[in-house]
């Protein structure tokens, strides 16, 4: 017998405003063709003025609760992955707790940038397996449009806003790969690479929110190598390989990274959930958004083996294998 963290519900929310690639042509030396060809992105959503990360997170959480058929007060813990919180503190997670109208359990944020959801999911699994919580709401929510330098064509066309949420519940498993729930996790970070992807502002440095700065090409090379490696490691820990995977649900940063990783894992693109064309890179929100859309599309079904993998600022990266 082994306690497993099983997915009971999933949901997402995207802000109303959709921005097509062509809109950037008016203000930047860029084209729809370049953005599509180099990234796979066609459009993204941007939060409205005054619309905050916690508001997106609450809507995604409500959708996940409906999907799970649960009430907010059944949740023991809320873990939010974000790098774009409403305020320096309190956490977005506590704002979600209040927004859902519950005082049960505990709530906190995790910050691992684009890898945030993989870190939060691993953390939530730990809460359940160690008996500290029975039902955990795990959210990835971001408003990266707030930290864009609108004059930097190398970054501002890449990112979007949104939120996705997953509800995990403790269940008794047999301890084999036949169990539903989280089966394996693998996390890494290497702080020597902070200059490759960072925000040039913060509370204890200059007191500003700052703008995202990225050496895209260098991050690209790390991504292609490290994502396949961590996915292989996570699968290998439970004696699985690419062949056993029904769906890769990758961090949605760049279609070329997504397909190169799938190729290295020897998984055909027909078994990869791709949403980057419609969402852009929504950082910690991209995987739960893709899980929710993948389920809505009828791609991800109960019993499927799903591998999520992500890399982002830090660098921080990792993978989670679960049976849906
Ligand atoms: O989520 C966190 C992880 N982040 C990522 O995974 C992002 C990883 N990186 C990437 O996705 C890609 O590196 C980018 C999409 C950011 C850039 O693509 P690239 O193929 O690596 O291009 P590059 O940075 O090597 O730039 C090639 C050229 C440059 O021009 P020159 O120097 O060759 O004249 C850029 O200035 O493309 C230019 N360029 C653009 N041109 C038109 C950069 N951005 C744009 C743009 N429109 N928006």
Short mmCIF file of C-alpha atoms and ligand atoms in Angstrom, two decimals:
data_model
loop_
_atom_site.label_atom_id
_atom_site.label_comp_id
_atom_site.label_asym_id
_atom_site.label_seq_id
_atom_site.Cartn_x
_atom_site.Cartn_y
_atom_site.Cartn_z
CA UNK A 1 0.00 0.00 0.00
CA UNK A 2 1.17 3.48 -0.81
CA UNK A 3 -0.55 6.86 -0.55
CA UNK A 4 -0.86 8.49 -3.98
CA UNK A 5 -1.77 12.06 -4.96
CA UNK A 6 -4.49 11.54 -7.57
CA UNK A 7 -5.84 14.25 -9.90
CA UNK A 8 -9.53 14.88 -9.17
CA UNK A 9 -10.10 18.07 -11.10
CA UNK A 10 -8.51 20.56 -13.46
CA UNK A 11 -9.49 24.02 -14.71
CA UNK A 12 -8.10 27.18 -16.23
CA UNK A 13 -8.79 30.83 -16.90
CA UNK A 14 -7.50 33.14 -19.62
CA UNK A 15 -8.01 36.91 -19.61
CA UNK A 16 -10.45 38.17 -22.25
CA UNK A 17 -8.05 40.26 -24.30
CA UNK A 18 -6.40 38.30 -27.11
CA UNK A 19 -3.37 39.86 -28.80
CA UNK A 20 -2.43 38.52 -32.25
CA UNK A 21 1.21 38.60 -33.40
CA UNK A 22 0.35 41.19 -36.04
CA UNK A 23 -0.42 43.77 -33.31
CA UNK A 24 3.31 43.95 -32.49
CA UNK A 25 4.15 44.91 -36.07
CA UNK A 26 2.86 48.45 -35.40
CA UNK A 27 5.36 49.21 -32.64
CA UNK A 28 8.27 46.79 -33.11
CA UNK A 29 10.66 45.68 -35.86
CA UNK A 30 9.06 42.23 -35.99
CA UNK A 31 6.60 40.22 -38.08
CA UNK A 32 3.89 37.64 -37.55
CA UNK A 33 5.97 35.32 -39.78
CA UNK A 34 9.10 35.65 -37.63
CA UNK A 35 7.23 35.01 -34.38
CA UNK A 36 5.38 31.97 -35.81
CA UNK A 37 8.46 30.47 -37.45
CA UNK A 38 10.84 30.93 -34.50
CA UNK A 39 8.43 30.19 -31.63
CA UNK A 40 5.14 28.67 -32.85
CA UNK A 41 3.26 31.47 -31.06
CA UNK A 42 0.30 33.02 -32.92
CA UNK A 43 -1.50 34.88 -30.15
CA UNK A 44 -1.57 35.33 -26.38
CA UNK A 45 -3.93 36.71 -23.72
CA UNK A 46 -3.14 39.84 -21.69
CA UNK A 47 -4.79 40.72 -18.40
CA UNK A 48 -6.93 43.86 -18.37
CA UNK A 49 -5.81 46.93 -16.46
CA UNK A 50 -6.30 46.17 -12.78
CA UNK A 51 -6.74 42.45 -13.37
CA UNK A 52 -4.31 40.66 -11.06
CA UNK A 53 -2.65 37.26 -10.84
CA UNK A 54 -4.82 36.29 -7.86
CA UNK A 55 -7.99 37.09 -9.82
CA UNK A 56 -6.89 34.77 -12.63
CA UNK A 57 -5.91 32.12 -10.07
CA UNK A 58 -9.28 32.28 -8.30
CA UNK A 59 -11.17 31.75 -11.57
CA UNK A 60 -8.97 28.78 -12.51
CA UNK A 61 -9.44 27.34 -9.00
CA UNK A 62 -13.22 27.68 -9.23
CA UNK A 63 -13.21 25.82 -12.55
CA UNK A 64 -11.09 23.03 -11.04
CA UNK A 65 -13.41 22.74 -8.00
CA UNK A 66 -16.42 22.39 -10.32
CA UNK A 67 -14.56 19.76 -12.36
CA UNK A 68 -13.73 17.85 -9.15
CA UNK A 69 -17.23 18.27 -7.72
CA UNK A 70 -15.69 19.64 -4.53
CA UNK A 71 -16.37 22.63 -2.30
CA UNK A 72 -13.57 25.04 -1.36
CA UNK A 73 -13.74 24.09 2.32
CA UNK A 74 -12.75 20.51 1.45
CA UNK A 75 -9.30 21.78 0.41
CA UNK A 76 -6.54 21.37 3.03
CA UNK A 77 -3.78 23.27 1.25
CA UNK A 78 -3.41 25.78 -1.58
CA UNK A 79 -0.05 26.01 -3.33
CA UNK A 80 0.37 28.71 -5.98
CA UNK A 81 3.33 28.82 -8.34
CA UNK A 82 3.92 32.39 -9.51
CA UNK A 83 6.68 34.91 -10.16
CA UNK A 84 4.24 37.77 -10.71
CA UNK A 85 2.31 38.08 -7.41
CA UNK A 86 -0.22 40.89 -6.87
CA UNK A 87 1.89 42.24 -4.00
CA UNK A 88 5.26 41.45 -2.45
CA UNK A 89 3.20 39.88 0.33
CA UNK A 90 0.85 38.34 1.38
CA UNK A 91 1.00 35.34 -0.92
CA UNK A 92 -1.28 34.93 -3.91
CA UNK A 93 -2.30 31.60 -2.34
CA UNK A 94 -3.82 33.33 0.71
CA UNK A 95 -5.66 35.71 -1.64
CA UNK A 96 -7.03 32.66 -3.47
CA UNK A 97 -8.10 31.15 -0.14
CA UNK A 98 -10.01 34.32 0.74
CA UNK A 99 -11.39 34.61 -2.79
CA UNK A 100 -12.78 31.09 -2.58
CA UNK A 101 -14.44 32.06 0.72
CA UNK A 102 -12.76 29.45 2.88
CA UNK A 103 -10.61 29.58 6.00
CA UNK A 104 -9.75 25.89 6.10
CA UNK A 105 -6.22 24.64 5.65
CA UNK A 106 -3.09 26.60 4.79
CA UNK A 107 -1.85 28.45 1.71
CA UNK A 108 1.52 29.58 0.34
CA UNK A 109 3.36 30.46 -2.88
CA UNK A 110 6.27 28.77 -4.62
CA UNK A 111 8.60 30.64 -6.95
CA UNK A 112 10.56 28.69 -9.55
CA UNK A 113 9.61 30.88 -12.54
CA UNK A 114 8.65 28.82 -15.62
CA UNK A 115 9.41 25.59 -13.75
CA UNK A 116 7.14 26.73 -10.92
CA UNK A 117 4.27 24.36 -11.60
CA UNK A 118 6.51 21.29 -11.67
CA UNK A 119 8.00 22.40 -8.33
CA UNK A 120 4.54 23.12 -6.87
CA UNK A 121 3.16 19.78 -8.05
CA UNK A 122 6.13 17.96 -6.50
CA UNK A 123 5.60 19.91 -3.28
CA UNK A 124 1.86 19.15 -3.22
CA UNK A 125 2.61 15.47 -3.80
CA UNK A 126 4.95 15.62 -0.79
CA UNK A 127 2.20 17.14 1.40
CA UNK A 128 -0.16 14.31 0.47
CA UNK A 129 2.29 11.40 0.65
CA UNK A 130 3.57 12.59 4.06
CA UNK A 131 0.00 12.85 5.41
CA UNK A 132 0.06 16.63 5.96
CA UNK A 133 -2.87 17.23 3.62
CA UNK A 134 -5.54 15.13 1.92
CA UNK A 135 -6.68 17.52 -0.77
CA UNK A 136 -4.39 20.09 -2.31
CA UNK A 137 -5.24 22.80 -4.82
CA UNK A 138 -2.15 23.45 -6.98
CA UNK A 139 -2.23 26.54 -9.18
CA UNK A 140 0.07 28.16 -11.71
CA UNK A 141 -0.90 31.79 -12.31
CA UNK A 142 0.97 34.65 -13.96
CA UNK A 143 0.67 38.15 -15.39
CA UNK A 144 4.00 38.32 -17.23
CA UNK A 145 2.63 41.21 -19.33
CA UNK A 146 3.40 43.35 -16.24
CA UNK A 147 7.16 42.72 -16.46
CA UNK A 148 7.69 43.07 -20.21
CA UNK A 149 9.97 45.66 -21.75
CA UNK A 150 7.74 46.60 -24.71
CA UNK A 151 10.77 47.81 -26.65
CA UNK A 152 12.59 44.47 -26.46
CA UNK A 153 11.36 42.42 -29.42
CA UNK A 154 13.41 39.43 -28.21
CA UNK A 155 11.14 38.97 -25.17
CA UNK A 156 7.88 40.94 -25.27
CA UNK A 157 6.36 38.89 -28.12
CA UNK A 158 6.91 35.63 -26.24
CA UNK A 159 4.88 35.87 -23.05
CA UNK A 160 1.20 35.83 -22.06
CA UNK A 161 -1.05 35.82 -18.99
CA UNK A 162 -3.27 33.08 -17.59
CA UNK A 163 -3.86 30.54 -14.84
CA UNK A 164 -4.43 26.82 -14.49
CA UNK A 165 -5.36 24.72 -11.45
CA UNK A 166 -5.26 21.08 -10.43
CA UNK A 167 -6.86 19.37 -7.44
CA UNK A 168 -4.97 16.42 -5.97
CA UNK A 169 -6.46 14.02 -3.45
CA UNK A 170 -4.89 11.27 -1.33
CA UNK A 171 -5.82 7.74 -2.39
CA UNK A 172 -4.52 4.31 -1.44
CA UNK A 173 -2.45 2.77 -4.22
CA UNK A 174 -0.69 -0.55 -4.66
CA UNK A 175 2.74 1.06 -5.03
CA UNK A 176 3.09 -0.01 -8.67
CA UNK A 177 3.01 1.98 -11.91
CA UNK A 178 -0.62 0.87 -12.35
CA UNK A 179 -1.66 3.35 -9.63
CA UNK A 180 -3.30 6.60 -10.59
CA UNK A 181 -1.61 9.75 -9.30
CA UNK A 182 1.93 11.12 -9.13
CA UNK A 183 4.38 8.29 -9.79
CA UNK A 184 7.74 10.05 -10.05
CA UNK A 185 9.34 13.50 -9.75
CA UNK A 186 12.74 14.98 -10.62
CA UNK A 187 13.84 18.54 -9.77
CA UNK A 188 17.03 20.51 -10.46
CA UNK A 189 18.43 24.00 -10.25
CA UNK A 190 21.74 25.69 -11.05
CA UNK A 191 22.05 29.24 -9.76
CA UNK A 192 25.20 29.92 -11.77
CA UNK A 193 22.95 30.70 -14.74
CA UNK A 194 20.97 33.57 -13.23
CA UNK A 195 22.17 36.06 -15.87
CA UNK A 196 20.51 34.06 -18.66
CA UNK A 197 16.96 34.84 -17.52
CA UNK A 198 16.07 37.29 -14.77
CA UNK A 199 14.01 40.36 -13.88
CA UNK A 200 16.08 43.50 -13.30
CA UNK A 201 14.11 44.67 -10.28
CA UNK A 202 13.09 43.56 -6.82
CA UNK A 203 12.30 44.57 -3.26
CA UNK A 204 15.79 44.40 -1.79
CA UNK A 205 17.76 45.53 -4.85
CA UNK A 206 16.13 48.60 -6.40
CA UNK A 207 12.58 48.53 -5.09
CA UNK A 208 11.10 48.24 -8.58
CA UNK A 209 9.08 45.51 -10.28
CA UNK A 210 11.65 45.46 -13.11
CA UNK A 211 11.61 43.96 -16.59
CA UNK A 212 12.32 40.47 -17.84
CA UNK A 213 15.76 40.04 -19.43
CA UNK A 214 16.68 36.91 -21.34
CA UNK A 215 19.53 35.55 -23.42
CA UNK A 216 17.04 33.54 -25.46
CA UNK A 217 19.49 31.54 -27.51
CA UNK A 218 21.47 30.35 -24.46
CA UNK A 219 18.26 29.42 -22.60
CA UNK A 220 17.09 27.57 -25.71
CA UNK A 221 20.22 25.36 -25.69
CA UNK A 222 19.87 24.53 -21.98
CA UNK A 223 16.16 23.79 -22.48
CA UNK A 224 16.61 21.31 -25.31
CA UNK A 225 19.21 19.34 -23.36
CA UNK A 226 17.90 19.56 -19.80
CA UNK A 227 14.20 18.94 -20.45
CA UNK A 228 14.73 15.60 -22.19
CA UNK A 229 17.27 14.64 -19.51
CA UNK A 230 14.96 15.35 -16.56
CA UNK A 231 12.01 13.64 -18.25
CA UNK A 232 14.16 10.57 -18.90
CA UNK A 233 15.34 10.58 -15.28
CA UNK A 234 11.81 10.88 -13.88
CA UNK A 235 10.63 8.02 -16.11
CA UNK A 236 13.73 5.94 -15.37
CA UNK A 237 13.12 6.15 -11.60
CA UNK A 238 10.01 4.00 -12.14
CA UNK A 239 11.39 1.82 -14.92
CA UNK A 240 9.53 3.63 -17.70
CA UNK A 241 10.67 5.19 -20.97
CA UNK A 242 9.20 7.38 -23.73
CA UNK A 243 7.34 4.37 -25.12
CA UNK A 244 5.16 4.20 -22.00
CA UNK A 245 4.08 7.84 -22.28
CA UNK A 246 0.57 8.69 -23.52
CA UNK A 247 1.05 12.46 -23.29
CA UNK A 248 3.93 14.84 -22.83
CA UNK A 249 2.50 18.06 -21.41
CA UNK A 250 5.52 20.36 -21.67
CA UNK A 251 6.10 23.92 -20.55
CA UNK A 252 4.88 25.96 -23.50
CA UNK A 253 7.72 28.37 -24.32
CA UNK A 254 8.68 27.56 -27.89
CA UNK A 255 7.38 24.94 -30.34
CA UNK A 256 10.94 24.21 -31.46
CA UNK A 257 11.94 23.34 -27.87
CA UNK A 258 8.77 21.25 -27.45
CA UNK A 259 9.40 19.21 -30.61
CA UNK A 260 13.15 18.82 -30.00
CA UNK A 261 12.43 17.48 -26.50
CA UNK A 262 9.76 15.07 -27.80
CA UNK A 263 12.20 13.82 -30.45
CA UNK A 264 14.90 13.20 -27.86
CA UNK A 265 12.35 11.29 -25.78
CA UNK A 266 11.30 9.33 -28.88
CA UNK A 267 7.69 10.41 -28.43
CA UNK A 268 5.86 11.45 -31.65
CA UNK A 269 4.24 14.93 -31.71
CA UNK A 270 0.79 13.27 -31.88
CA UNK A 271 1.34 12.48 -28.19
CA UNK A 272 2.32 16.01 -27.13
CA UNK A 273 -0.22 18.57 -25.87
CA UNK A 274 0.61 21.88 -27.59
CA UNK A 275 -1.07 25.17 -26.63
CA UNK A 276 1.80 27.60 -27.21
CA UNK A 277 0.16 28.89 -30.43
CA UNK A 278 -2.79 30.29 -28.44
CA UNK A 279 -1.25 31.13 -25.05
CA UNK A 280 2.38 32.10 -25.67
CA UNK A 281 4.66 31.46 -22.71
CA UNK A 282 2.61 31.87 -19.52
CA UNK A 283 5.49 30.77 -17.26
CA UNK A 284 4.21 28.76 -14.25
CA UNK A 285 0.68 28.74 -15.68
CA UNK A 286 1.57 27.02 -18.94
CA UNK A 287 1.49 23.37 -17.80
CA UNK A 288 -1.80 23.48 -15.82
CA UNK A 289 -3.34 25.47 -18.69
CA UNK A 290 -2.20 22.78 -21.13
CA UNK A 291 -3.45 19.99 -18.84
CA UNK A 292 -6.88 21.64 -18.67
CA UNK A 293 -7.07 22.34 -22.41
CA UNK A 294 -5.72 18.84 -23.17
CA UNK A 295 -8.51 17.32 -21.10
CA UNK A 296 -11.15 19.57 -22.73
CA UNK A 297 -9.93 18.58 -26.19
CA UNK A 298 -10.38 14.92 -25.25
CA UNK A 299 -6.62 14.24 -25.47
CA UNK A 300 -5.87 13.36 -21.83
CA UNK A 301 -8.04 10.56 -20.42
CA UNK A 302 -8.28 8.74 -17.09
CA UNK A 303 -5.48 6.17 -16.84
CA UNK A 304 -3.10 7.93 -19.26
CA UNK A 305 0.57 8.31 -18.39
CA UNK A 306 1.34 12.04 -18.50
CA UNK A 307 4.82 13.57 -18.29
CA UNK A 308 5.18 17.28 -17.54
CA UNK A 309 8.54 19.01 -17.91
CA UNK A 310 9.64 22.64 -17.57
CA UNK A 311 12.66 24.93 -17.34
CA UNK A 312 12.96 28.57 -16.41
CA UNK A 313 14.89 31.30 -14.62
CA UNK A 314 17.38 30.18 -12.00
CA UNK A 315 17.95 28.06 -13.93
CA UNK A 316 15.40 25.68 -12.41
CA UNK A 317 13.97 22.65 -14.16
CA UNK A 318 12.27 19.34 -13.57
CA UNK A 319 9.68 16.76 -14.58
CA UNK A 320 6.72 14.93 -13.03
CA UNK A 321 5.27 11.61 -14.21
CA UNK A 322 1.68 10.87 -13.26
CA UNK A 323 -1.11 8.55 -14.22
CA UNK A 324 -4.17 10.73 -14.90
O1 LIG B 1 10.12 29.93 -20.32
C1 LIG B 1 11.44 30.08 -19.91
C2 LIG B 1 12.32 29.49 -20.88
N1 LIG B 1 12.45 30.36 -22.02
C3 LIG B 1 12.57 29.81 -23.18
O2 LIG B 1 12.48 28.63 -23.30
C4 LIG B 1 12.91 30.70 -24.34
C5 LIG B 1 14.04 30.06 -25.08
N2 LIG B 1 14.48 30.80 -26.23
C6 LIG B 1 13.76 30.93 -27.36
O3 LIG B 1 12.62 30.52 -27.44
C7 LIG B 1 14.44 31.54 -28.56
O4 LIG B 1 15.81 31.67 -28.29
C8 LIG B 1 13.85 32.90 -28.98
C9 LIG B 1 12.49 32.71 -29.59
C10 LIG B 1 13.78 33.83 -27.79
C11 LIG B 1 14.74 33.55 -30.04
O5 LIG B 1 14.90 32.68 -31.15
P1 LIG B 1 16.36 32.35 -31.71
O6 LIG B 1 16.17 31.49 -32.87
O7 LIG B 1 17.17 31.83 -30.58
O8 LIG B 1 16.84 33.76 -32.18
P2 LIG B 1 18.08 34.62 -31.68
O9 LIG B 1 17.88 35.12 -30.30
O10 LIG B 1 19.34 33.88 -31.98
O11 LIG B 1 17.96 35.85 -32.66
C12 LIG B 1 18.07 35.69 -34.09
C13 LIG B 1 17.76 37.03 -34.76
C14 LIG B 1 18.51 38.19 -34.11
O12 LIG B 1 18.89 39.08 -35.14
P3 LIG B 1 20.41 39.12 -35.69
O13 LIG B 1 21.24 39.41 -34.48
O14 LIG B 1 20.62 37.73 -36.24
O15 LIG B 1 20.36 40.20 -36.69
C15 LIG B 1 17.46 38.86 -33.26
O16 LIG B 1 17.72 40.22 -33.05
O17 LIG B 1 16.37 37.33 -34.61
C16 LIG B 1 16.22 38.66 -34.09
N3 LIG B 1 14.99 38.75 -33.34
C17 LIG B 1 13.80 39.08 -33.89
N4 LIG B 1 13.48 39.40 -35.15
C18 LIG B 1 12.19 39.69 -35.41
C19 LIG B 1 14.79 38.51 -32.01
N5 LIG B 1 13.50 38.71 -31.71
C20 LIG B 1 12.87 39.06 -32.85
C21 LIG B 1 11.54 39.38 -33.18
N6 LIG B 1 11.25 39.68 -34.46
N7 LIG B 1 10.55 39.40 -32.27
#
